[in-house]
Amino acid sequence: GRAVLLAGVAADIFAELQGLDVVPNTYFTTQRRVDALRSLQEKAATGSFIPASEAEKHGTVGAVARDAQGHLAAATSTGGFNNKPDGRVGDSPIIGAGTYARDGVCAVSCTGQGEIFIRRVAAYDLAARIHYAGQALEDAAKTLVFETLASHAIGAGLVALGAQGNPVAPYNTLGMYRGWITTEGQLVVATHKELHPMGPA
C-alpha cells in the first residue's frame, strides 16, 4: 500500500513533485519565535518557575473539513513547542495523536503539549468515543479536553467536525483562535468564550 507518513529528504522530494513551493528553513524563523525561545532559555538557565505562556510554548494551526460527498479531512501544522530537544517529534504528524479523520465519525486537529497527545492517542480517542462508545461529538470532545487531557495539567484544545459537519472547538486555556463556516454559509470567529457570527460568507 501507499505510505501514510514521509519524513526528511524523501518528504521534501515528494512535496516538490506535488508542486509545492519549497523554501529554506530560515523562511519560517520570525522575531516573535526567536524572542520566545530566548525567554524560555533564560527561564531554564535561571531556574525560574514562572510558567511559559501558551504563545511562548507553541503555535499550532489546525483545520478540519467536510466536502459535499460527506468525506472528512483533518490537517495540523505546527512549529512544535519552543526550546524542544533535538530530534523531538510532536503529535501533529502522527495520525491518531494530533490529527485524525474518519468518514462517518469525525475529523479532528489538536493543539497542546504533543507528548501527552501521543501518549493518549488523543485524536483517535475522540473518534473511538464516538464510534465505539456512541458518544455525541460535543460530549466526547469536552470529556477529552476537560478531563482526559486536563488531568495531565496541560493546556489543550481541538477543532473537530462530526459526520454531518457540525463543528466543536473546546479548549481549557484562556482562549483559542478558531473559526468555522457552515454549509449554509454562516461564518463564526472567536478568540475567547464569546462567539462572533459574521453573517454569510
PDB file of C-alpha atoms in Angstrom:
ATOM      1  CA  GLY A   1       0.000   0.000   0.000  1.00  0.00           C
ATOM      2  CA  ARG A   2       0.948   3.655  -0.190  1.00  0.00           C
ATOM      3  CA  ALA A   3       2.993   5.247   2.590  1.00  0.00           C
ATOM      4  CA  VAL A   4       1.000   7.175   5.190  1.00  0.00           C
ATOM      5  CA  LEU A   5       3.897   9.242   6.541  1.00  0.00           C
ATOM      6  CA  LEU A   6       7.030  10.527   4.800  1.00  0.00           C
ATOM      7  CA  ALA A   7       9.886  12.365   6.527  1.00  0.00           C
ATOM      8  CA  GLY A   8      13.216  14.026   5.801  1.00  0.00           C
ATOM      9  CA  VAL A   9      14.641  14.341   2.297  1.00  0.00           C
ATOM     10  CA  ALA A  10      12.089  11.910   0.857  1.00  0.00           C
ATOM     11  CA  ALA A  11       9.247  14.126   2.106  1.00  0.00           C
ATOM     12  CA  ASP A  12      10.892  17.210   0.569  1.00  0.00           C
ATOM     13  CA  ILE A  13      11.228  15.446  -2.791  1.00  0.00           C
ATOM     14  CA  PHE A  14       7.616  14.258  -2.650  1.00  0.00           C
ATOM     15  CA  ALA A  15       6.435  17.793  -1.843  1.00  0.00           C
ATOM     16  CA  GLU A  16       8.347  19.207  -4.830  1.00  0.00           C
ATOM     17  CA  LEU A  17       6.932  16.519  -7.129  1.00  0.00           C
ATOM     18  CA  GLN A  18       3.438  17.532  -5.972  1.00  0.00           C
ATOM     19  CA  GLY A  19       4.157  21.129  -6.976  1.00  0.00           C
ATOM     20  CA  LEU A  20       4.548  22.638  -3.515  1.00  0.00           C
ATOM     21  CA  ASP A  21       6.888  25.586  -3.048  1.00  0.00           C
ATOM     22  CA  VAL A  22       9.995  24.533  -1.122  1.00  0.00           C
ATOM     23  CA  VAL A  23      11.785  27.168   0.936  1.00  0.00           C
ATOM     24  CA  PRO A  24      14.818  27.103   3.259  1.00  0.00           C
ATOM     25  CA  ASN A  25      14.095  26.532   6.958  1.00  0.00           C
ATOM     26  CA  THR A  26      15.124  30.128   7.707  1.00  0.00           C
ATOM     27  CA  TYR A  27      11.918  31.207   5.946  1.00  0.00           C
ATOM     28  CA  PHE A  28       9.962  30.029   8.987  1.00  0.00           C
ATOM     29  CA  THR A  29      12.013  31.983  11.545  1.00  0.00           C
ATOM     30  CA  THR A  30      10.222  35.037  12.952  1.00  0.00           C
ATOM     31  CA  GLN A  31      11.418  37.538  15.524  1.00  0.00           C
ATOM     32  CA  ARG A  32       8.497  36.625  17.774  1.00  0.00           C
ATOM     33  CA  ARG A  33       9.615  32.983  17.906  1.00  0.00           C
ATOM     34  CA  VAL A  34      13.263  33.972  18.412  1.00  0.00           C
ATOM     35  CA  ASP A  35      12.240  36.200  21.337  1.00  0.00           C
ATOM     36  CA  ALA A  36      10.089  33.429  22.816  1.00  0.00           C
ATOM     37  CA  LEU A  37      12.965  30.953  22.563  1.00  0.00           C
ATOM     38  CA  ARG A  38      15.331  33.400  24.283  1.00  0.00           C
ATOM     39  CA  SER A  39      12.782  33.945  27.065  1.00  0.00           C
ATOM     40  CA  LEU A  40      12.349  30.214  27.667  1.00  0.00           C
ATOM     41  CA  GLN A  41      16.111  29.617  27.634  1.00  0.00           C
ATOM     42  CA  GLU A  42      16.595  32.400  30.192  1.00  0.00           C
ATOM     43  CA  LYS A  43      13.896  30.903  32.435  1.00  0.00           C
ATOM     44  CA  ALA A  44      15.589  27.492  32.183  1.00  0.00           C
ATOM     45  CA  ALA A  45      19.051  28.952  32.888  1.00  0.00           C
ATOM     46  CA  THR A  46      17.906  30.877  35.965  1.00  0.00           C
ATOM     47  CA  GLY A  47      15.714  28.083  37.290  1.00  0.00           C
ATOM     48  CA  SER A  48      12.703  30.388  37.080  1.00  0.00           C
ATOM     49  CA  PHE A  49       9.405  28.771  37.988  1.00  0.00           C
ATOM     50  CA  ILE A  50       7.414  31.351  36.052  1.00  0.00           C
ATOM     51  CA  PRO A  51       5.300  29.262  33.700  1.00  0.00           C
ATOM     52  CA  ALA A  52       5.695  29.858  29.979  1.00  0.00           C
ATOM     53  CA  SER A  53       2.794  31.420  28.168  1.00  0.00           C
ATOM     54  CA  GLU A  54       0.952  29.412  25.517  1.00  0.00           C
ATOM     55  CA  ALA A  55       2.388  31.784  22.879  1.00  0.00           C
ATOM     56  CA  GLU A  56       5.942  31.126  24.106  1.00  0.00           C
ATOM     57  CA  LYS A  57       5.487  27.369  24.062  1.00  0.00           C
ATOM     58  CA  HIS A  58       3.935  26.625  20.680  1.00  0.00           C
ATOM     59  CA  GLY A  59       1.777  27.767  17.805  1.00  0.00           C
ATOM     60  CA  THR A  60      -0.443  25.277  16.041  1.00  0.00           C
ATOM     61  CA  VAL A  61      -2.770  25.736  13.094  1.00  0.00           C
ATOM     62  CA  GLY A  62      -5.399  23.055  12.654  1.00  0.00           C
ATOM     63  CA  ALA A  63      -8.087  22.588  10.019  1.00  0.00           C
ATOM     64  CA  VAL A  64     -10.950  20.154   9.567  1.00  0.00           C
ATOM     65  CA  ALA A  65     -13.335  19.930   6.636  1.00  0.00           C
ATOM     66  CA  ARG A  66     -16.279  18.016   5.179  1.00  0.00           C
ATOM     67  CA  ASP A  67     -16.911  18.003   1.440  1.00  0.00           C
ATOM     68  CA  ALA A  68     -20.196  17.772  -0.451  1.00  0.00           C
ATOM     69  CA  GLN A  69     -19.964  13.957  -0.530  1.00  0.00           C
ATOM     70  CA  GLY A  70     -19.537  13.808   3.252  1.00  0.00           C
ATOM     71  CA  HIS A  71     -15.826  12.910   3.218  1.00  0.00           C
ATOM     72  CA  LEU A  72     -13.941  14.236   6.252  1.00  0.00           C
ATOM     73  CA  ALA A  73     -10.359  15.528   6.368  1.00  0.00           C
ATOM     74  CA  ALA A  74      -8.052  16.939   9.030  1.00  0.00           C
ATOM     75  CA  ALA A  75      -4.716  18.743   8.875  1.00  0.00           C
ATOM     76  CA  THR A  76      -2.351  20.096  11.511  1.00  0.00           C
ATOM     77  CA  SER A  77       0.670  22.353  11.110  1.00  0.00           C
ATOM     78  CA  THR A  78       2.992  23.341  13.937  1.00  0.00           C
ATOM     79  CA  GLY A  79       6.426  24.671  14.637  1.00  0.00           C
ATOM     80  CA  GLY A  80       6.464  22.449  17.700  1.00  0.00           C
ATOM     81  CA  PHE A  81       6.960  23.863  21.161  1.00  0.00           C
ATOM     82  CA  ASN A  82       9.820  26.268  21.703  1.00  0.00           C
ATOM     83  CA  ASN A  83      13.109  25.114  23.254  1.00  0.00           C
ATOM     84  CA  LYS A  84      12.425  21.494  22.344  1.00  0.00           C
ATOM     85  CA  PRO A  85      15.169  18.848  22.359  1.00  0.00           C
ATOM     86  CA  ASP A  86      16.906  17.900  19.087  1.00  0.00           C
ATOM     87  CA  GLY A  87      15.107  15.158  17.205  1.00  0.00           C
ATOM     88  CA  ARG A  88      11.824  15.681  19.012  1.00  0.00           C
ATOM     89  CA  VAL A  89       8.727  14.671  17.018  1.00  0.00           C
ATOM     90  CA  GLY A  90       5.406  16.061  18.205  1.00  0.00           C
ATOM     91  CA  ASP A  91       1.862  14.858  17.787  1.00  0.00           C
ATOM     92  CA  SER A  92       0.944  16.889  14.693  1.00  0.00           C
ATOM     93  CA  PRO A  93       2.351  14.480  12.060  1.00  0.00           C
ATOM     94  CA  ILE A  94       1.286  11.335  13.911  1.00  0.00           C
ATOM     95  CA  ILE A  95      -2.079  10.118  12.659  1.00  0.00           C
ATOM     96  CA  GLY A  96      -4.256   9.409  15.682  1.00  0.00           C
ATOM     97  CA  ALA A  97      -2.276  11.589  18.086  1.00  0.00           C
ATOM     98  CA  GLY A  98      -2.796  15.191  16.998  1.00  0.00           C
ATOM     99  CA  THR A  99      -4.678  14.620  13.746  1.00  0.00           C
ATOM    100  CA  TYR A 100      -7.329  12.126  12.681  1.00  0.00           C
ATOM    101  CA  ALA A 101     -10.227  11.842  10.255  1.00  0.00           C
ATOM    102  CA  ARG A 102     -12.636   9.018   9.578  1.00  0.00           C
ATOM    103  CA  ASP A 103     -15.627   9.308   7.291  1.00  0.00           C
ATOM    104  CA  GLY A 104     -18.901   8.918   9.119  1.00  0.00           C
ATOM    105  CA  VAL A 105     -17.278   9.595  12.507  1.00  0.00           C
ATOM    106  CA  CYS A 106     -15.275  12.817  12.874  1.00  0.00           C
ATOM    107  CA  ALA A 107     -12.289  14.882  11.785  1.00  0.00           C
ATOM    108  CA  VAL A 108     -10.107  16.425  14.494  1.00  0.00           C
ATOM    109  CA  SER A 109      -6.984  18.563  14.841  1.00  0.00           C
ATOM    110  CA  CYS A 110      -5.455  19.100  18.285  1.00  0.00           C
ATOM    111  CA  THR A 111      -3.252  21.698  19.941  1.00  0.00           C
ATOM    112  CA  GLY A 112      -1.263  21.431  23.162  1.00  0.00           C
ATOM    113  CA  GLN A 113       1.735  19.555  24.532  1.00  0.00           C
ATOM    114  CA  GLY A 114       2.335  16.899  21.898  1.00  0.00           C
ATOM    115  CA  GLU A 115       3.850  14.271  24.188  1.00  0.00           C
ATOM    116  CA  ILE A 116       0.576  13.940  26.095  1.00  0.00           C
ATOM    117  CA  PHE A 117      -1.454  13.773  22.880  1.00  0.00           C
ATOM    118  CA  ILE A 118       0.845  10.997  21.659  1.00  0.00           C
ATOM    119  CA  ARG A 119       0.608   9.032  24.916  1.00  0.00           C
ATOM    120  CA  ARG A 120      -3.181   9.334  24.994  1.00  0.00           C
ATOM    121  CA  VAL A 121      -3.580   8.876  21.206  1.00  0.00           C
ATOM    122  CA  ALA A 122      -5.904  11.821  21.698  1.00  0.00           C
ATOM    123  CA  ALA A 123      -7.276  12.415  18.210  1.00  0.00           C
ATOM    124  CA  TYR A 124      -8.127   8.748  17.715  1.00  0.00           C
ATOM    125  CA  ASP A 125      -9.540   8.612  21.245  1.00  0.00           C
ATOM    126  CA  LEU A 126     -12.103  11.203  20.212  1.00  0.00           C
ATOM    127  CA  ALA A 127     -13.153   9.099  17.228  1.00  0.00           C
ATOM    128  CA  ALA A 128     -13.269   5.930  19.354  1.00  0.00           C
ATOM    129  CA  ARG A 129     -15.516   7.600  21.945  1.00  0.00           C
ATOM    130  CA  ILE A 130     -17.930   8.432  19.130  1.00  0.00           C
ATOM    131  CA  HIS A 131     -17.664   5.243  17.050  1.00  0.00           C
ATOM    132  CA  TYR A 132     -17.438   2.598  19.758  1.00  0.00           C
ATOM    133  CA  ALA A 133     -18.962   4.254  22.818  1.00  0.00           C
ATOM    134  CA  GLY A 134     -21.722   6.058  20.931  1.00  0.00           C
ATOM    135  CA  GLN A 135     -20.942   9.431  22.497  1.00  0.00           C
ATOM    136  CA  ALA A 136     -22.038  12.630  20.792  1.00  0.00           C
ATOM    137  CA  LEU A 137     -19.179  14.666  19.311  1.00  0.00           C
ATOM    138  CA  GLU A 138     -19.590  17.565  21.733  1.00  0.00           C
ATOM    139  CA  ASP A 139     -19.700  15.314  24.803  1.00  0.00           C
ATOM    140  CA  ALA A 140     -16.698  13.273  23.655  1.00  0.00           C
ATOM    141  CA  ALA A 141     -14.661  16.394  22.846  1.00  0.00           C
ATOM    142  CA  LYS A 142     -15.421  18.051  26.179  1.00  0.00           C
ATOM    143  CA  THR A 143     -14.511  14.896  28.105  1.00  0.00           C
ATOM    144  CA  LEU A 144     -11.248  14.583  26.187  1.00  0.00           C
ATOM    145  CA  VAL A 145     -10.223  18.226  26.721  1.00  0.00           C
ATOM    146  CA  PHE A 146     -11.565  18.946  30.207  1.00  0.00           C
ATOM    147  CA  GLU A 147     -10.985  15.551  31.833  1.00  0.00           C
ATOM    148  CA  THR A 148      -8.527  13.291  29.992  1.00  0.00           C
ATOM    149  CA  LEU A 149      -6.034  15.935  28.828  1.00  0.00           C
ATOM    150  CA  ALA A 150      -6.623  18.357  31.709  1.00  0.00           C
ATOM    151  CA  SER A 151      -5.691  15.549  34.121  1.00  0.00           C
ATOM    152  CA  HIS A 152      -2.114  15.947  32.821  1.00  0.00           C
ATOM    153  CA  ALA A 153      -2.171  19.644  33.782  1.00  0.00           C
ATOM    154  CA  ILE A 154      -1.657  20.826  30.204  1.00  0.00           C
ATOM    155  CA  GLY A 155      -3.334  23.469  28.083  1.00  0.00           C
ATOM    156  CA  ALA A 156      -5.260  21.643  25.407  1.00  0.00           C
ATOM    157  CA  GLY A 157      -7.730  22.372  22.666  1.00  0.00           C
ATOM    158  CA  LEU A 158      -9.061  20.941  19.452  1.00  0.00           C
ATOM    159  CA  VAL A 159     -11.188  21.699  16.435  1.00  0.00           C
ATOM    160  CA  ALA A 160     -13.431  18.940  15.149  1.00  0.00           C
ATOM    161  CA  LEU A 161     -16.290  18.196  12.803  1.00  0.00           C
ATOM    162  CA  GLY A 162     -18.853  15.465  13.187  1.00  0.00           C
ATOM    163  CA  ALA A 163     -20.122  13.242  10.381  1.00  0.00           C
ATOM    164  CA  GLN A 164     -22.718  15.842   9.395  1.00  0.00           C
ATOM    165  CA  GLY A 165     -20.244  18.729   9.540  1.00  0.00           C
ATOM    166  CA  ASN A 166     -21.235  20.011  12.979  1.00  0.00           C
ATOM    167  CA  PRO A 167     -18.267  21.909  14.493  1.00  0.00           C
ATOM    168  CA  VAL A 168     -16.887  21.872  18.041  1.00  0.00           C
ATOM    169  CA  ALA A 169     -13.804  23.652  19.368  1.00  0.00           C
ATOM    170  CA  PRO A 170     -13.319  23.118  23.130  1.00  0.00           C
ATOM    171  CA  TYR A 171     -10.202  24.374  24.915  1.00  0.00           C
ATOM    172  CA  ASN A 172      -9.110  24.542  28.555  1.00  0.00           C
ATOM    173  CA  THR A 173      -6.876  27.615  28.227  1.00  0.00           C
ATOM    174  CA  LEU A 174      -7.867  31.290  28.450  1.00  0.00           C
ATOM    175  CA  GLY A 175      -8.546  31.413  24.736  1.00  0.00           C
ATOM    176  CA  MET A 176      -8.045  29.739  21.386  1.00  0.00           C
ATOM    177  CA  TYR A 177      -8.281  31.358  17.969  1.00  0.00           C
ATOM    178  CA  ARG A 178     -10.906  29.497  15.978  1.00  0.00           C
ATOM    179  CA  GLY A 179     -13.453  29.890  13.246  1.00  0.00           C
ATOM    180  CA  TRP A 180     -15.782  27.885  11.053  1.00  0.00           C
ATOM    181  CA  ILE A 181     -18.241  28.170   8.224  1.00  0.00           C
ATOM    182  CA  THR A 182     -21.422  26.120   7.974  1.00  0.00           C
ATOM    183  CA  THR A 183     -22.952  24.550   4.868  1.00  0.00           C
ATOM    184  CA  GLU A 184     -25.432  27.456   4.913  1.00  0.00           C
ATOM    185  CA  GLY A 185     -22.551  29.926   4.690  1.00  0.00           C
ATOM    186  CA  GLN A 186     -22.681  31.133   8.303  1.00  0.00           C
ATOM    187  CA  LEU A 187     -19.208  32.300   9.318  1.00  0.00           C
ATOM    188  CA  VAL A 188     -18.191  32.310  13.004  1.00  0.00           C
ATOM    189  CA  VAL A 189     -14.903  33.500  14.534  1.00  0.00           C
ATOM    190  CA  ALA A 190     -13.743  33.656  18.150  1.00  0.00           C
ATOM    191  CA  THR A 191     -10.681  34.142  20.313  1.00  0.00           C
ATOM    192  CA  HIS A 192     -12.175  33.609  23.776  1.00  0.00           C
ATOM    193  CA  LYS A 193     -15.540  32.413  25.099  1.00  0.00           C
ATOM    194  CA  GLU A 194     -17.715  34.810  23.093  1.00  0.00           C
ATOM    195  CA  LEU A 195     -18.550  33.762  19.527  1.00  0.00           C
ATOM    196  CA  HIS A 196     -18.797  36.345  16.757  1.00  0.00           C
ATOM    197  CA  PRO A 197     -21.191  35.373  13.937  1.00  0.00           C
ATOM    198  CA  MET A 198     -20.137  37.213  10.779  1.00  0.00           C
ATOM    199  CA  GLY A 199     -23.149  36.559   8.547  1.00  0.00           C
ATOM    200  CA  PRO A 200     -22.998  34.816   5.191  1.00  0.00           C
ATOM    201  CA  ALA A 201     -19.535  34.387   3.696  1.00  0.00           C
TER     202      ALA A 201
END
